[in-house]
Amino acid sequence: MESPFKSDVVKGKVALITGGGSGIGFEIASQFGKHGASIAIMGRRKQVLDDAVSSLRSLGIPAIGFEGDVRKQEDAKRVVESTYQHFGKIDILVNAAAGNFLVAAEDLSPNGFRTVLDIDAVGTFNMCHSALKYLKKGAPGRDLSSGGGSIINISATLHYTACWYQIHVSAAKAAIDATTRNLALEWGTDYDIRVNGIAPGPIGDTPGMSKLGPEEIETTTPREDMPLYKYGEKWDIAMAALYLSCVSGKYVNGQTMVVDGGCWLSKPRHLPKEAVKQFSRVVEKRSRAKPTSKL
Ligand code: COA
């Protein structure tokens, strides 16, 4: 699908994207690149990174991949430094690396819980913490007039209510959203850095979707109670990331934008619409004719 943004909206910017080798992270990398940015992607799997970098370069996008695990502070630091060494500055950090699996809370070991918190929440903080010195206003390589950089943390909507078999991820995403708001407050005030999040809903054709809705259980059509009755596309998330990162988002700070077609609001319809049409007025009329006093 064609982008509604001008092709130069992030021209000259350097974006570092964790989990940028596949899924939503790769789509964000591609779209940022197509709109003028130079791209560094970070991931644990060399082959995935190499393939992603080749694919970006084949589109004429300046791109480089760095192996690393966001859970390790030393990796976060090394990849941030390498990105700066390679491109001379960093403007945008996207934290898209995540871990997930379905498991009932009673079957999840404390180490399993900790692992997902480490990847999602601690990993996000590690990256933000390491990148601060390059994102702040007046940082090395940054033009003073361009202000501070921007951070986008990929989250989810699971923790807005509760989610079956996702206690670890719900806890991790709640921590990410809190991190987004707190950094937006502290670093927005002190360093002119905007920190926002995106909470994707069910996005088709992603590693997350294939783990949470594997072929063993997945139906080919979305559920009937899902607003818009469709899955999202990686493109939807990338467009939200572009909006937040370029000038269109210049006054947006501390927000996690839900891009889920309204899915987190979905509830099974408890009455057919026709039934409501039929009896709503009748009930109203009756209640006016015979008001019941509860006092
Ligand atoms: N059910 C229950 N527990 C599980 C599990 C599952 N399906 N998969 C892993 N675990 C547990 C392990 O048993 C282990 O706990 P233990 O030591 O008490 O046994 C703990 O989680 C860590 O697992 P391990 O395989 O050592 O971690 P890892 O660092 O190699 O992998 C994962 C991390 C498990 C999150 C892995 O799925 C991953 O790397 N994911 C990244 C990709 C991804 O999930 N993408 C989708 C994003 S939405």
Coordinates of N, CA and C in Angstrom, one line a residue, residues 5 8-11 13-17 28-29 31-33 35 37 39 91-95 135 142 146 148-154 192-198 237-253 255 257:
F5 N 2.5 9.7 3.3 CA 3.6 10.7 3.7 C 4.5 11.0 2.5
D8 N 10.2 12.3 1.8 CA 11.4 12.8 2.5 C 11.1 13.2 4.0
V9 N 10.0 12.7 4.5 CA 9.6 13.1 5.9 C 10.7 12.8 7.0
V10 N 11.5 11.8 6.8 CA 12.5 11.6 7.8 C 13.9 11.6 7.1
K11 N 14.0 12.4 6.0 CA 15.2 12.5 5.3 C 16.4 13.0 6.2
K13 N 17.6 11.5 8.7 CA 17.6 11.0 10.1 C 18.2 9.6 10.1
V14 N 18.7 9.3 11.3 CA 19.2 7.9 11.5 C 18.3 7.2 12.6
A15 N 17.8 6.1 12.2 CA 16.9 5.3 13.1 C 17.6 4.0 13.5
L16 N 17.6 3.7 14.8 CA 18.0 2.4 15.3 C 16.8 1.7 15.7
I17 N 16.6 0.5 15.2 CA 15.4 -0.3 15.5 C 15.8 -1.7 16.0
I28 N 8.8 -1.3 10.0 CA 9.2 0.1 10.4 C 10.5 0.5 9.8
A29 N 11.5 -0.4 9.8 CA 12.8 -0.1 9.2 C 12.6 0.2 7.7
Q31 N 9.9 1.3 6.0 CA 9.2 2.5 5.8 C 10.0 3.7 6.1
F32 N 10.7 3.6 7.2 CA 11.6 4.8 7.6 C 12.6 5.0 6.5
G33 N 13.2 3.9 6.0 CA 14.2 3.9 4.9 C 13.6 4.5 3.6
H35 N 11.3 6.5 3.4 CA 11.0 8.0 3.6 C 12.3 8.8 4.0
A37 N 15.3 7.9 5.8 CA 16.2 7.6 6.9 C 17.3 6.6 6.6
I39 N 19.2 3.4 8.3 CA 18.7 2.4 9.3 C 19.8 1.5 9.9
D91 N 18.9 9.7 15.6 CA 17.8 10.6 15.8 C 16.6 9.9 16.4
I92 N 16.4 8.6 16.0 CA 15.2 7.9 16.4 C 15.6 6.5 16.9
L93 N 15.0 6.1 18.0 CA 15.2 4.8 18.6 C 13.8 4.1 18.6
V94 N 13.7 3.0 18.0 CA 12.4 2.2 18.1 C 12.7 0.9 18.8
N95 N 12.0 0.7 19.9 CA 12.2 -0.6 20.6 C 11.1 -1.5 20.2
L135 N 20.6 11.1 21.8 CA 19.3 11.6 21.4 C 19.0 13.0 22.0
R142 N 24.3 16.0 16.3 CA 22.9 16.5 16.1 C 23.0 18.0 15.9
S146 N 17.7 21.2 15.5 CA 16.7 20.2 15.3 C 16.2 19.6 16.7
G148 N 15.8 17.7 20.3 CA 16.2 16.3 20.7 C 15.6 15.3 19.8
G149 N 16.0 14.0 20.0 CA 15.5 13.0 19.1 C 14.1 12.4 19.6
S150 N 13.8 11.2 19.1 CA 12.5 10.6 19.5 C 12.7 9.1 19.7
I151 N 11.9 8.6 20.7 CA 11.9 7.2 21.0 C 10.5 6.7 20.8
I152 N 10.4 5.5 20.2 CA 9.1 4.8 20.1 C 9.2 3.4 20.7
N153 N 8.4 3.1 21.7 CA 8.4 1.8 22.3 C 7.1 1.0 21.9
I154 N 7.4 -0.1 21.3 CA 6.3 -1.0 20.9 C 5.7 -1.8 22.1
D192 N 14.5 17.5 25.7 CA 13.8 17.8 24.4 C 13.6 16.5 23.6
I193 N 13.6 15.3 24.3 CA 13.4 14.0 23.6 C 11.9 13.7 23.8
R194 N 11.2 13.4 22.7 CA 9.8 12.9 22.7 C 9.9 11.3 22.9
V195 N 9.1 10.8 23.8 CA 9.0 9.4 24.0 C 7.6 8.9 23.9
N196 N 7.3 8.1 22.9 CA 5.9 7.7 22.7 C 5.9 6.1 22.5
G197 N 4.7 5.6 22.4 CA 4.6 4.2 22.2 C 3.6 3.9 21.1
I198 N 3.6 2.7 20.7 CA 2.5 2.2 19.8 C 2.1 0.8 20.3
I237 N 1.2 -0.2 11.5 CA 2.1 0.2 12.6 C 3.2 1.1 12.1
A238 N 3.8 0.8 11.0 CA 4.9 1.6 10.4 C 4.4 3.0 10.1
M239 N 3.2 3.2 9.7 CA 2.7 4.5 9.4 C 2.5 5.3 10.7
A240 N 2.0 4.6 11.7 CA 1.9 5.3 13.1 C 3.3 5.7 13.6
A241 N 4.3 4.8 13.3 CA 5.7 5.2 13.8 C 6.2 6.4 13.0
L242 N 5.9 6.4 11.7 CA 6.3 7.6 10.9 C 5.6 8.9 11.4
Y243 N 4.3 8.8 11.7 CA 3.6 9.9 12.2 C 4.2 10.5 13.5
L244 N 4.6 9.5 14.4 CA 5.1 9.9 15.7 C 6.5 10.5 15.6
S245 N 7.3 10.0 14.6 CA 8.7 10.3 14.5 C 9.0 11.6 13.7
C246 N 8.1 11.9 12.7 CA 8.4 13.1 11.9 C 7.7 14.3 12.5
V247 N 7.7 15.4 11.7 CA 7.2 16.6 12.3 C 5.8 16.6 12.6
S248 N 5.0 15.7 12.0 CA 3.6 15.6 12.3 C 3.3 15.3 13.8
G249 N 4.3 14.6 14.4 CA 4.1 14.2 15.8 C 4.9 15.1 16.8
K250 N 5.2 16.3 16.4 CA 6.2 17.2 17.2 C 5.6 17.6 18.5
Y251 N 4.3 17.6 18.7 CA 3.8 17.9 20.0 C 3.2 16.7 20.7
V252 N 3.5 15.5 20.2 CA 3.0 14.3 20.9 C 4.1 13.7 21.7
N253 N 3.8 13.6 23.0 CA 4.8 13.1 23.9 C 4.2 12.3 25.1
Q255 N 2.6 9.5 24.8 CA 1.4 8.7 24.4 C 1.7 7.4 23.9
M257 N 0.0 5.1 21.3 CA -1.1 5.1 20.3 C -1.6 3.7 20.0

